[in-house]
Every structure is written in structure tokens, then in C-alpha cells.
Coordinates of C-alpha atoms in Angstrom, one line a residue:
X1 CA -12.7 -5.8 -3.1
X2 CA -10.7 -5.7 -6.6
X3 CA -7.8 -8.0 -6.8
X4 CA -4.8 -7.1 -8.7
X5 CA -1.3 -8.1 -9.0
X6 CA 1.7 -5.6 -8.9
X7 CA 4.3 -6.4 -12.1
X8 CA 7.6 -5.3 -11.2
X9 CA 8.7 -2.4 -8.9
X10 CA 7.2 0.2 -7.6
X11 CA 8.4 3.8 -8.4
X12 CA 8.4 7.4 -6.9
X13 CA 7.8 5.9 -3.4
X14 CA 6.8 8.9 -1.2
X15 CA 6.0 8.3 3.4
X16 CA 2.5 9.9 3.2
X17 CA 1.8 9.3 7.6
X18 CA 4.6 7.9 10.2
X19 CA 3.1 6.2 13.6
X20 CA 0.4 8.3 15.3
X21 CA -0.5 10.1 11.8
X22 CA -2.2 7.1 10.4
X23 CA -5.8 6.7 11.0
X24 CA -5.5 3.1 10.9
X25 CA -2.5 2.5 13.5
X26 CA -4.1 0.8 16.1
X27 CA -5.9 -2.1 13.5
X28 CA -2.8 -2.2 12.1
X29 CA -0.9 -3.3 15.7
X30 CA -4.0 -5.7 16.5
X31 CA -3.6 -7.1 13.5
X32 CA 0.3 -7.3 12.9
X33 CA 1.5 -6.2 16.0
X34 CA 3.4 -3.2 17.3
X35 CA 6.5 -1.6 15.0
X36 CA 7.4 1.6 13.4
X37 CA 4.6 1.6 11.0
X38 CA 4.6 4.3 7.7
X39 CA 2.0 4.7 5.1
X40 CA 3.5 4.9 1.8
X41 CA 2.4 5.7 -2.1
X42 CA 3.9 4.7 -5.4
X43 CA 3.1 4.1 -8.5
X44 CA 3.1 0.7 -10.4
X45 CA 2.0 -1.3 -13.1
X46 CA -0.4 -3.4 -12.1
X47 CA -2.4 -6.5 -13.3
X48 CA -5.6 -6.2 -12.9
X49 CA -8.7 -9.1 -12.0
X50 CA -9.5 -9.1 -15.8
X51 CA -6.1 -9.4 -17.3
X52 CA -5.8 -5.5 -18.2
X53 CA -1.9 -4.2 -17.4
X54 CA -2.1 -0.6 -16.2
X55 CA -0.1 2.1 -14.4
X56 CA -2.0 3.1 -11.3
X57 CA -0.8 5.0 -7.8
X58 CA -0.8 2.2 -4.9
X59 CA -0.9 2.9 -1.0
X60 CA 0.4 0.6 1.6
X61 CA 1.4 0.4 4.8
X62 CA 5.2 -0.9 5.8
X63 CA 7.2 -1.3 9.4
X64 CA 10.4 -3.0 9.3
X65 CA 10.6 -6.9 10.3
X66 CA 6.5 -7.1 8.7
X67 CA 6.8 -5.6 5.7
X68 CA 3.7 -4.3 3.2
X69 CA 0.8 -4.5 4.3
X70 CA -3.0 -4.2 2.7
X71 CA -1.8 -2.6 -0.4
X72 CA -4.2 -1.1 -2.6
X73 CA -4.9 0.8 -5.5
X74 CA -6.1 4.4 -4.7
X75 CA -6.0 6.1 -8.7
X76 CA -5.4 5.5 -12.4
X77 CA -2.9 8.2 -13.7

């Protein structure tokens, strides 16, 4: 798994799945417990393991009273 570190905010935030349209849903209410749970994409600069500052498109997943969750970088623009 690559570790990175998101610099500032994240832009052009776009819902991508709500509740029963994300595939993950039910590891994510083991795990977190149950909410109102939305997968979301942005993009970010981000620092990455080796010190390199890039833009790159992040997904996460959100519900309100958790927060983000298991974000991750899915493309470099």
C-alpha cells in the first residue's frame, strides 16, 4: 500500500455511489458502523512516500458523525 499525505483541500468534490451503490457498504458498517455512507472523488495535491508533491484524483468514502474514510489515490492527471 502507498502512503501519501493530502496538502491542503481537496477540489471538484463529486458523490460517485450513496448507501446500497457502493460495493464496499457492508465492510464499511462492520468496520465503522452503520450511517449514511457516500463514496466521493476529488482532486488534490498530494505528498507522496518519497517526498514528490503531485496533483492526483483521490476517492474516499464519508457519512456524517465518521467522517473520511480509507482514502486513496485512484489517478495522476
Amino acid at each position: 500500500m502507498r502512503h501519501f499525505e493530502v496538502i491542503g483541500e481537496i477540489r471538484n468534490i463529486e458523490t460517485i455511489a450513496i448507501g446500497h451503490g457502493i460495493r464496499d457498504l457492508v465492510i464499511l458498517e462492520k468496520r465503522f458502523g452503520k450511517a449514511n455512507w457516500r463514496k466521493l472523488k476529488g482532486f488534490a495535491t498530494v505528498r507522496l512516500e518519497d517526498g514528490t508533491v503531485t496533483e492526483a484524483e483521490v476517492h474516499w468514502y464519508e457519512a456524517h458523525g465518521i467522517g473520511k474514510r480509507w482514502i486513496k489515490i485512484k489517478r495522476y492527471p
